[in-house]
Tab-separated table of C-alpha atoms in Angstrom:
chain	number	residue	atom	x	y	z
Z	1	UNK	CA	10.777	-27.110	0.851
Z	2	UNK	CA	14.120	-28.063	2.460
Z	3	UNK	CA	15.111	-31.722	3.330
Z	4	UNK	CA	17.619	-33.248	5.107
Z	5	UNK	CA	19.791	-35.313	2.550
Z	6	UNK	CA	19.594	-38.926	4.471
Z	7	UNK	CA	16.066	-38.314	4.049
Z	8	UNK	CA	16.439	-37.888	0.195
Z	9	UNK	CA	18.411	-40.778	-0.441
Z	10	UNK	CA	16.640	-43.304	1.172
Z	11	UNK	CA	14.259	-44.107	-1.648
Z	12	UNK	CA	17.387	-45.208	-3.248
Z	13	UNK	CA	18.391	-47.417	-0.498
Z	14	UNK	CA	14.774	-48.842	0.246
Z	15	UNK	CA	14.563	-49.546	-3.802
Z	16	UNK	CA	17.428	-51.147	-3.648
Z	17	UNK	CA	16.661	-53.270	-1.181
Z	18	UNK	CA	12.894	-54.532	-1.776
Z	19	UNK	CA	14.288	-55.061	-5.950
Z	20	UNK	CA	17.038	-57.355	-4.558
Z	21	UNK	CA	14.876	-59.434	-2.297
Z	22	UNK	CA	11.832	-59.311	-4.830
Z	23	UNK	CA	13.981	-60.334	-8.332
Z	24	UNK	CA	15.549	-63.720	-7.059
Z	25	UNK	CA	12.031	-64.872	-5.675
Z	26	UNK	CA	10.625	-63.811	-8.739
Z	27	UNK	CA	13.022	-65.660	-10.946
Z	28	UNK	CA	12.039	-68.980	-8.892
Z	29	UNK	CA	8.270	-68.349	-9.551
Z	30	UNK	CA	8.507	-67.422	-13.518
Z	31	UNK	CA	10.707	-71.235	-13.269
Z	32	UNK	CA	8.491	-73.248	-12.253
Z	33	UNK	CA	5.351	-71.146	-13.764
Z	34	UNK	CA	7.091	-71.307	-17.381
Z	35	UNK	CA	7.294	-67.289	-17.481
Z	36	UNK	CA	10.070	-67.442	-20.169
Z	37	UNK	CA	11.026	-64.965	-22.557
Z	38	UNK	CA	11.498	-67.829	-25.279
Z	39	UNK	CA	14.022	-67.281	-28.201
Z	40	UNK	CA	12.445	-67.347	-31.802
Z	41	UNK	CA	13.404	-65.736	-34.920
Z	42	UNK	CA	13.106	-62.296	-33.648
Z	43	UNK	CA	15.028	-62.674	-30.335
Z	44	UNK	CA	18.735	-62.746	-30.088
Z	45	UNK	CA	19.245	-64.869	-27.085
Z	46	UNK	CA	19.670	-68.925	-27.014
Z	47	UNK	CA	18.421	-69.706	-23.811
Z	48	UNK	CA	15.145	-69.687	-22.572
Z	49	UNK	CA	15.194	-66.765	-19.928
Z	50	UNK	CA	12.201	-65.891	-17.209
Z	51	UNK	CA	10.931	-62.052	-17.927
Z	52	UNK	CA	8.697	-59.854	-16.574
Z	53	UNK	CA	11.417	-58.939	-14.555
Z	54	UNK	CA	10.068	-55.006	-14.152
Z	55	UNK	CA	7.821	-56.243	-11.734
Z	56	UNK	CA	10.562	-56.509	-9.178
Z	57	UNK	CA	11.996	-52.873	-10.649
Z	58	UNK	CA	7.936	-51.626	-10.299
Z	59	UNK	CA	7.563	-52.399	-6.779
Z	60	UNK	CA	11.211	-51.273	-5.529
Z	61	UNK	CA	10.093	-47.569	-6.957
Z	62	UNK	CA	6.273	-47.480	-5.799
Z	63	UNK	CA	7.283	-48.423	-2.490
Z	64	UNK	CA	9.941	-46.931	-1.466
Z	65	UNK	CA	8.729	-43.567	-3.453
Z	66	UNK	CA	5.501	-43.411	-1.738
Z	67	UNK	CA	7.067	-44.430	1.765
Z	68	UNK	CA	9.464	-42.239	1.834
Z	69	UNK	CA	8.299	-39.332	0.063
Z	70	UNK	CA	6.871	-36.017	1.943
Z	71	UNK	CA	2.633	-36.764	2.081
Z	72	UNK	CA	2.005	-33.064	0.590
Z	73	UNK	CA	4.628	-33.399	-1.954
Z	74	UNK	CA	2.825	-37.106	-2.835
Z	75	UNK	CA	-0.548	-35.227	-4.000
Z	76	UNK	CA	1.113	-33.915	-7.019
Z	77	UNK	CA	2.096	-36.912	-8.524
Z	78	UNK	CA	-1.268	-38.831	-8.176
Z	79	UNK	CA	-2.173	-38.419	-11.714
Z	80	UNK	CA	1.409	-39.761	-13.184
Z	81	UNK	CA	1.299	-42.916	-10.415
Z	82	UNK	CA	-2.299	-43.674	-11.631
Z	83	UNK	CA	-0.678	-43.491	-15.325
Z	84	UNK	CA	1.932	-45.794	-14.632
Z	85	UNK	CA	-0.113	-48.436	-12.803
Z	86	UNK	CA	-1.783	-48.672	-16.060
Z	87	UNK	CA	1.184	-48.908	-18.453
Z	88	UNK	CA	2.048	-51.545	-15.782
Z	89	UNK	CA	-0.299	-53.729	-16.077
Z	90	UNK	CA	-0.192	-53.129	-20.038
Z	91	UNK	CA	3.337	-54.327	-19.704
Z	92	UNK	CA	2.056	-57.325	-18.044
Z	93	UNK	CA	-0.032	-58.397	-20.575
Z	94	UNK	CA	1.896	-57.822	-23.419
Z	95	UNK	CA	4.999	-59.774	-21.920
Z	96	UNK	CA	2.005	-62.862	-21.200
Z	97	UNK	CA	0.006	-62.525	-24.504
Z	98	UNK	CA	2.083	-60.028	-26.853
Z	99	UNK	CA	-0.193	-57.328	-27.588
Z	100	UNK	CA	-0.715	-55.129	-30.985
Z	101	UNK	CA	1.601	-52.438	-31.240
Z	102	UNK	CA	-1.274	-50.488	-31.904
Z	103	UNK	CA	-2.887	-50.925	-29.141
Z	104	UNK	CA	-0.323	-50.196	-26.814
Z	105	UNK	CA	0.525	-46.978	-28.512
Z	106	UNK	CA	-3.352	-46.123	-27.878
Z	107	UNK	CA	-2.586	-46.915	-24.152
Z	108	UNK	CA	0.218	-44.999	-23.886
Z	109	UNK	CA	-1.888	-41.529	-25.932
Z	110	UNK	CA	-4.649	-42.038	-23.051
Z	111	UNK	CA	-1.658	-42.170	-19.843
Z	112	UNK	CA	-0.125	-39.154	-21.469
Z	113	UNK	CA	-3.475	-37.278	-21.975
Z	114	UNK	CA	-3.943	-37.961	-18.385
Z	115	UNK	CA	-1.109	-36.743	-17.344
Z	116	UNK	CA	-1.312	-33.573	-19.055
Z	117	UNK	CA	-4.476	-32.755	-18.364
Z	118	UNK	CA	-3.499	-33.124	-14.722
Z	119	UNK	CA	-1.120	-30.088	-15.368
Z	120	UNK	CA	2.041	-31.521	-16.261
Z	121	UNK	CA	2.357	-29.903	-19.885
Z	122	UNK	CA	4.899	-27.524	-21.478
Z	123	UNK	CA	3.349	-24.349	-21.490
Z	124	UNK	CA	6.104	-21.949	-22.453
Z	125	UNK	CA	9.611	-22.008	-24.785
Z	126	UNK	CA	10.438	-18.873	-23.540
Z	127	UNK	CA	11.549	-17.337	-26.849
Z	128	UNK	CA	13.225	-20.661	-28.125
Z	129	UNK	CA	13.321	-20.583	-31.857
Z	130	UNK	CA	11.208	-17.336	-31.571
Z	131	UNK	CA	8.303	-19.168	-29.867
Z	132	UNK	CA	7.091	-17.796	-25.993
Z	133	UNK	CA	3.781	-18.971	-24.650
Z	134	UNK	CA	2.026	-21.711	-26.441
Z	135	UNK	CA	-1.813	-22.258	-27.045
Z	136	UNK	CA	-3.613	-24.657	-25.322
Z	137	UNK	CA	-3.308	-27.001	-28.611
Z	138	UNK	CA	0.300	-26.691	-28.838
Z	139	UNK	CA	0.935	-27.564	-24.989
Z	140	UNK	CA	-0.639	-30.757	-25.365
Z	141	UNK	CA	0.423	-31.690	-29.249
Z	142	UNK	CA	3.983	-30.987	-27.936
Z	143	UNK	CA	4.188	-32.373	-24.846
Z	144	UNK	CA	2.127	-35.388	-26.048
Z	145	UNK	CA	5.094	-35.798	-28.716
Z	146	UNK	CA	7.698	-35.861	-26.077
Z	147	UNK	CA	6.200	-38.394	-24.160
Z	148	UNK	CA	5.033	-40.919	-26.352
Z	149	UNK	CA	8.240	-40.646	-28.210
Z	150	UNK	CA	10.790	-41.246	-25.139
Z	151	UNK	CA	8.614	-43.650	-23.513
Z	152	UNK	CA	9.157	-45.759	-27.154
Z	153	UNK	CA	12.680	-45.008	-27.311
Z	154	UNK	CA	13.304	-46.497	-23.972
Z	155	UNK	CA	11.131	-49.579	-25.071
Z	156	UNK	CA	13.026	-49.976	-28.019
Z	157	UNK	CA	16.863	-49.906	-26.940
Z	158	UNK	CA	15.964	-52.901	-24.293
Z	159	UNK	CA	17.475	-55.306	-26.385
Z	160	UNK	CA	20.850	-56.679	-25.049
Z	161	UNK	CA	21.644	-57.793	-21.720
Z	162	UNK	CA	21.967	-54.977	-19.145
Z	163	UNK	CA	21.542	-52.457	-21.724
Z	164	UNK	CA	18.167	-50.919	-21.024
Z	165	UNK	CA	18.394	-51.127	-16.991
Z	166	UNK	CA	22.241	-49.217	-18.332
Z	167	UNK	CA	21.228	-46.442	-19.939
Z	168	UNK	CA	18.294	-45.430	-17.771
Z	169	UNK	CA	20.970	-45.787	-14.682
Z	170	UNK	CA	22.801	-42.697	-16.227
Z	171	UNK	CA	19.675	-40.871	-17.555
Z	172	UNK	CA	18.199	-40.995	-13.610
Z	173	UNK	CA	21.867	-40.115	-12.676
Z	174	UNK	CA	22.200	-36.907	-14.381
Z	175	UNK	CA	18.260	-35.905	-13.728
Z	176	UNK	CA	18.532	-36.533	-10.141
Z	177	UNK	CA	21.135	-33.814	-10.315
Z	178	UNK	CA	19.370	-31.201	-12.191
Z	179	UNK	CA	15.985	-31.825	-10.032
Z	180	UNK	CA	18.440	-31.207	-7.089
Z	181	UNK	CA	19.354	-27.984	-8.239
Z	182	UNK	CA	15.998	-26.924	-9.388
Z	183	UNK	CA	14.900	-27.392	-5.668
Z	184	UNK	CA	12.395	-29.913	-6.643
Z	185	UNK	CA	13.162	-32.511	-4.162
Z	186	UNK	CA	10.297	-34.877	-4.783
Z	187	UNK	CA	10.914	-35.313	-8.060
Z	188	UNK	CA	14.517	-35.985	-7.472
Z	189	UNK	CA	13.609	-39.159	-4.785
Z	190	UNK	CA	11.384	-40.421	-7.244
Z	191	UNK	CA	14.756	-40.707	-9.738
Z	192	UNK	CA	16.752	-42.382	-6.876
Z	193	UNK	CA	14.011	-44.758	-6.640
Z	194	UNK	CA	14.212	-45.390	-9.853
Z	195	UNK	CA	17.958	-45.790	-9.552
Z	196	UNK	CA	17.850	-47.775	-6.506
Z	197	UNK	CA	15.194	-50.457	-8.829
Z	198	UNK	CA	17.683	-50.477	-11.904
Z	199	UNK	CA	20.788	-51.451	-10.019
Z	200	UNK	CA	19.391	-54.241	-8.220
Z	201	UNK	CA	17.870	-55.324	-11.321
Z	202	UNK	CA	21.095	-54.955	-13.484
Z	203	UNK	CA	22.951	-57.740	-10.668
Z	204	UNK	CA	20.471	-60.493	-12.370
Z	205	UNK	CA	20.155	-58.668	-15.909
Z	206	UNK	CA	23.845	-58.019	-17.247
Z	207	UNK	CA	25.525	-60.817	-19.452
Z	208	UNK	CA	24.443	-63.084	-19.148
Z	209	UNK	CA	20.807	-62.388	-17.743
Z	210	UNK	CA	19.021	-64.222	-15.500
Z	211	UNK	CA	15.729	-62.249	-16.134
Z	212	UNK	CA	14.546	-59.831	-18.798
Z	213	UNK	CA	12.779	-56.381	-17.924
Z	214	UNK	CA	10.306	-56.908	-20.052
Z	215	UNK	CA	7.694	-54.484	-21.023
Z	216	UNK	CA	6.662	-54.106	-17.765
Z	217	UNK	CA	9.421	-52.729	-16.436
Z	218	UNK	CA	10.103	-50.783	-19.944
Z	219	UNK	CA	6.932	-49.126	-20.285
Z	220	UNK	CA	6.745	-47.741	-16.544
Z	221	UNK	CA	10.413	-46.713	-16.608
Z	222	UNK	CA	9.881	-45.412	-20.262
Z	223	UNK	CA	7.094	-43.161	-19.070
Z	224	UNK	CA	9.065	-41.995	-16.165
Z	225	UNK	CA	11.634	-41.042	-18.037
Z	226	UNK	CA	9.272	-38.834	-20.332
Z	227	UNK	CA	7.576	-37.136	-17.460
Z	228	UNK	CA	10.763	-36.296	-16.169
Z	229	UNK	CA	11.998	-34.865	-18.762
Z	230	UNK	CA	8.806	-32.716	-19.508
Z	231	UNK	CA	8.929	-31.819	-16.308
Z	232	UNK	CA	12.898	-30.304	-16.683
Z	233	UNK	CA	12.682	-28.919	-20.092
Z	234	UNK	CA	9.178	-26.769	-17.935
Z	235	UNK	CA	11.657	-26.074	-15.470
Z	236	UNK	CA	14.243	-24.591	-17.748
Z	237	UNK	CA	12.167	-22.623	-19.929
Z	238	UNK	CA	9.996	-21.279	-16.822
Z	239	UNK	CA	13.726	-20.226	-14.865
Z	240	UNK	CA	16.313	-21.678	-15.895
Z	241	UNK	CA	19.037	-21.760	-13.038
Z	242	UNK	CA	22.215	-22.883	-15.272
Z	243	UNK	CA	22.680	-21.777	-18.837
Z	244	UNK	CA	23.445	-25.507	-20.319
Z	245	UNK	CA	20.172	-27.274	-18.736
Z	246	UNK	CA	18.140	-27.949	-21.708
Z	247	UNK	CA	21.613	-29.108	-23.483
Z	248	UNK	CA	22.563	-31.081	-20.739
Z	249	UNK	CA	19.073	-32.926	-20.699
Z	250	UNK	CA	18.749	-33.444	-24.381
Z	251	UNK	CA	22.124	-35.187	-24.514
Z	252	UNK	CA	21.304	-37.145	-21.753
Z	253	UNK	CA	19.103	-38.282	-23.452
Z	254	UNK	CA	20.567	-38.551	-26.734
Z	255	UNK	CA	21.217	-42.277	-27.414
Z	256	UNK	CA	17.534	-42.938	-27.093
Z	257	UNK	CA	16.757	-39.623	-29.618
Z	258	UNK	CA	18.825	-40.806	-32.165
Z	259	UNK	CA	18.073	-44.523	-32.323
Z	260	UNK	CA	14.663	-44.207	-32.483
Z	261	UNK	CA	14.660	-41.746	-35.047
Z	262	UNK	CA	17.145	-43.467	-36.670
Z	263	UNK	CA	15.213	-46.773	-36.718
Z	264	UNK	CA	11.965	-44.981	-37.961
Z	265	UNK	CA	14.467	-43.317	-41.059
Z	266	UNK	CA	15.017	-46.620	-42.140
Z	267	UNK	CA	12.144	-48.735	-41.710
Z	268	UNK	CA	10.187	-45.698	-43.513
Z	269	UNK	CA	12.843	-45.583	-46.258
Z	270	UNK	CA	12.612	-49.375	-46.866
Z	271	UNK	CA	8.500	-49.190	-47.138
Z	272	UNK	CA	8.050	-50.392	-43.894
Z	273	UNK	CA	5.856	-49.907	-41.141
Z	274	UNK	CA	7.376	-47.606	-38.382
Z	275	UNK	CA	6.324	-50.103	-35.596
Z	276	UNK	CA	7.503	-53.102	-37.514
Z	277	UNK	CA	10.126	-55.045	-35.965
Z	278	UNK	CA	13.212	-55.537	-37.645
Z	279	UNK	CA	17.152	-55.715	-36.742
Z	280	UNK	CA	17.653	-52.173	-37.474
Z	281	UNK	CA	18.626	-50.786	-33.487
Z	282	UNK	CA	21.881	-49.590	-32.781
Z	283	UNK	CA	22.187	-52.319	-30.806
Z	284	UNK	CA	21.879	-54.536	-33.714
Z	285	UNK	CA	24.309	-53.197	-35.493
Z	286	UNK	CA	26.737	-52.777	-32.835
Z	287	UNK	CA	26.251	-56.422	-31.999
Z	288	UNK	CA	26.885	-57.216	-35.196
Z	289	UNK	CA	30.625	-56.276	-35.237
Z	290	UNK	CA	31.231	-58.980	-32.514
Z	291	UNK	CA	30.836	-56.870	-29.523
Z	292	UNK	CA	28.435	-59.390	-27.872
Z	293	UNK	CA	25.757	-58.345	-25.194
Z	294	UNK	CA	28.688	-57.006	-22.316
Z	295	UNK	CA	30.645	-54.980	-25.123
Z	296	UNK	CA	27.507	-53.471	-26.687
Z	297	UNK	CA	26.102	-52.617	-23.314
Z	298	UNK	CA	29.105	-51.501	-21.979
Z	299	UNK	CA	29.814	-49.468	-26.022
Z	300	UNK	CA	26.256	-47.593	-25.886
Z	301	UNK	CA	26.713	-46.870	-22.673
Z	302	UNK	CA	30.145	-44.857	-22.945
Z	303	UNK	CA	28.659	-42.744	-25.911
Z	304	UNK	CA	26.057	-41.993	-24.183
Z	305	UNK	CA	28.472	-40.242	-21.648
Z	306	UNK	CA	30.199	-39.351	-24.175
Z	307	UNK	CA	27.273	-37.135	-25.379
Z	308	UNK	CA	26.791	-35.843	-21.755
Z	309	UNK	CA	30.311	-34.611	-21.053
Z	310	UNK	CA	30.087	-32.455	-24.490
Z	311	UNK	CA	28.288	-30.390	-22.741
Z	312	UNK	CA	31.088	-29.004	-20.734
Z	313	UNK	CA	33.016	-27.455	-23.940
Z	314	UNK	CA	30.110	-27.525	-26.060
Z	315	UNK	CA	27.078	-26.715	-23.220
Z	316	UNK	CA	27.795	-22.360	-23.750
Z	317	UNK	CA	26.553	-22.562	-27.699
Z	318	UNK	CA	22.807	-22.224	-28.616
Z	319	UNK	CA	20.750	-25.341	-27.809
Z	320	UNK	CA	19.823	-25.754	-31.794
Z	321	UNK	CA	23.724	-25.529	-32.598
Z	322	UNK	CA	24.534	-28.222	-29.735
Z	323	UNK	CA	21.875	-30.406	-30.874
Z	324	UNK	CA	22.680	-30.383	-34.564
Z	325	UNK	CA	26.582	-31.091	-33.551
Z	326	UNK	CA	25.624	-34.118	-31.755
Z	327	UNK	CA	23.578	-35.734	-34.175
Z	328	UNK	CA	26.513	-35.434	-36.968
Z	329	UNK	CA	28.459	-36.766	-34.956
Z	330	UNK	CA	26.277	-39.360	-33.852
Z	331	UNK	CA	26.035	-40.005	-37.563
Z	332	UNK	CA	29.814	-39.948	-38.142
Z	333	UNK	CA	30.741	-42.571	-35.596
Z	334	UNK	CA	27.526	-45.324	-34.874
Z	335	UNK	CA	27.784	-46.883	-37.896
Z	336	UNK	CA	28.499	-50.333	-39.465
Z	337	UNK	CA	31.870	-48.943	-41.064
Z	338	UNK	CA	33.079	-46.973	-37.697
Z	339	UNK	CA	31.860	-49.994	-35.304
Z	340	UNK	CA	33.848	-52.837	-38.007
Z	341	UNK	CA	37.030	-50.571	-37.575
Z	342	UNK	CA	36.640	-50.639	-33.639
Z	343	UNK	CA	35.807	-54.238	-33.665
Z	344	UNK	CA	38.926	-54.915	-35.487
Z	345	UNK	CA	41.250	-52.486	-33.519
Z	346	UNK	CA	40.058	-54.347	-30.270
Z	347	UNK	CA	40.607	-57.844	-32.147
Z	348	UNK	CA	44.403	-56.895	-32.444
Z	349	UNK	CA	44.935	-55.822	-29.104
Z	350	UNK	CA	43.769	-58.413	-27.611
Z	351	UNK	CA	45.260	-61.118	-30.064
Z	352	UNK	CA	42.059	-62.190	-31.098
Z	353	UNK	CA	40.835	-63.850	-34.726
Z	354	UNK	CA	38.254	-61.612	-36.984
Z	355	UNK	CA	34.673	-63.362	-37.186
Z	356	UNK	CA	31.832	-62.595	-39.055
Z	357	UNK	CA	29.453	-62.618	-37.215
Z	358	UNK	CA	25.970	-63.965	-39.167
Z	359	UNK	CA	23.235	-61.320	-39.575
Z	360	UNK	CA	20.641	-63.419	-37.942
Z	361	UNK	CA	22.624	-63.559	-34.630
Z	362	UNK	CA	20.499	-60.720	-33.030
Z	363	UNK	CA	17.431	-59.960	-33.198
């Protein structure tokens, strides 16, 4: 299927446009409704801040996706929009009444069993690490993996100001890309929609934020972000069209990979429950060398290009290899000891006094 490009960017542009007239009205209403996103013990902001902002990022991408979007190309993804009306509204809810973890995580199983039973399933690795076609048990216990672990990651890193609508601006960058070059044009408007939602929402979201995302804009673009990525890693095992695809979408991805698993190390090593809150995030820790909301934003961000444009030197060496480099180096540089050393080589440039800043300061 061949279409013209204006007709492939203009999800991005309608997005765009209905997110930037939707956020500011929403932002009145969540005002003088008391929608806040109030600061406790937990939270790491002062000021009591309207959320639920995803609805404005929700309706930018449903619209303009299914407006724009070819109508026998739209029958495909029926399954997946049904999927993420649900973790919508579960979003909702949990931003209004906080919900058990628990239950959420049950929420998110059912969306992805949905999903895969629809057909959208890894059903081959293609000889990676020896393994070609997988059973039926293996397709779903896999691809059920992937899923429920990215759409968490994603929930997880939204944290600091800007940061969340931030990194999922580069992941939709880079996947709009490869879907272009895998032909699969559908998928690749439903990224700039996505793309179109998070830039209009990072205007009111950066430091400092006049709304928060919320889980219901974190679950749906969580999910998205999972399904796309099943969807690519199917693409390159199935016929792969460049050599360094499955590198370049793992490290994409990367930031979100390693601080979730990094976060479930240590809560497990302390005793604790995996879904137990704590200030454990890279975020946190990043934060906690003075870098504030813009500079640990704005930090997380550039490693996670970092990570992306390794692929150019690194991209030609076997996928295990690449993926074992990056997460020593990961390792090697976000920690307390390399982020203190930064913090203090950016204190002397600038002129600027050392503070400590107090543990409790984020959340």
């Amino acid at each position: 299927m061949t279409i013209h490009w204006i007709k492939l960017v203009l999800p991005f542009f309608s997005a765009l446009f209905i997110t930037s007239l939707i956020i500011p009205a929403w932002i009145k209403l969540c005002l003088q409704w008391k929608l806040f996103d109030k600061p406790d013990v937990r939270k790491h902001h002062v000021a009591i801040i309207p959320s639920l902002g995803g609805i404005g990022i929700f309706a930018g991408i449903m619209i303009s996706f299914l407006l724009f979007t070819p109508v026998e190309s739209i029958s495909g993804f029926h399954t997946m929009i049904a999927a993420i009306f649900v973790l919508f509204f579960t979003g909702f809810f949990d931003d209004l009444t906080d919900l058990p973890a628990r239950l959420k995580l049950i929420i998110q199983a059912v969306t992805a069993m949905v999903v895969m039973y629809s057909g959208l399933r890894l059903q081959t690795l293609n000889g990676f690490m020896g393994i070609h076609e997988l059973n039926i048990f293996w397709q779903y216990a896999l691809t059920g993996f992937i899923i429920l672990f990215l759409t968490n990651a994603y929930n997880f890193i939204d944290g600091l100001d800007g940061l969340a609508a931030t990194i999922g601006l580069i992941i939709f960058s880079v996947f709009s890309i490869l879907f272009y070059i895998q032909h699969e044009y559908s998928w690749m408007m439903l990224c700039l929609s996505v793309m179109g939602g998070l830039i209009s929402f990072l205007y009111f979201n950066f430091n400092p934020a006049r709304i928060f995302m919320g889980d219901t804009g974190s679950l749906v673009i969580g999910f998205l972000i999972a399904c796309s990525t099943v969807k690519l890693i199917g693409l390159w095992f199935a016929a792969p069209v460049i050599s360094f695809g499955p590198a370049l979408t793992v490290a994409t991805l990367f930031i979100l990979i390693f601080d979730l698993t990094r976060v479930v190390f240590i809560r497990l090593s302390n005793g604790m429950s995996p879904f137990k809150a704590d200030r454990s995030h890279l975020h946190h820790m990043i934060c906690r060398q003075q870098f504030g909301h813009r500079g640990g934003t704005i930090l997380m961000a550039a490693f996670n290009v970092m990570f992306i444009m390794l692929v150019i030197p690194l991209g030609k060496f076997r996928f295990t290899t690449f993926f074992i480099f990056c997460f020593c180096l990961a390792i090697a540089l976000l920690n307390s000891k390399v982020m203190s050393a930064v913090a203090t080589l950016r204190n002397k440039i600038l002129g600027e006094p050392q503070k400590k800043v107090p543990v409790d300061t984020y959340h």
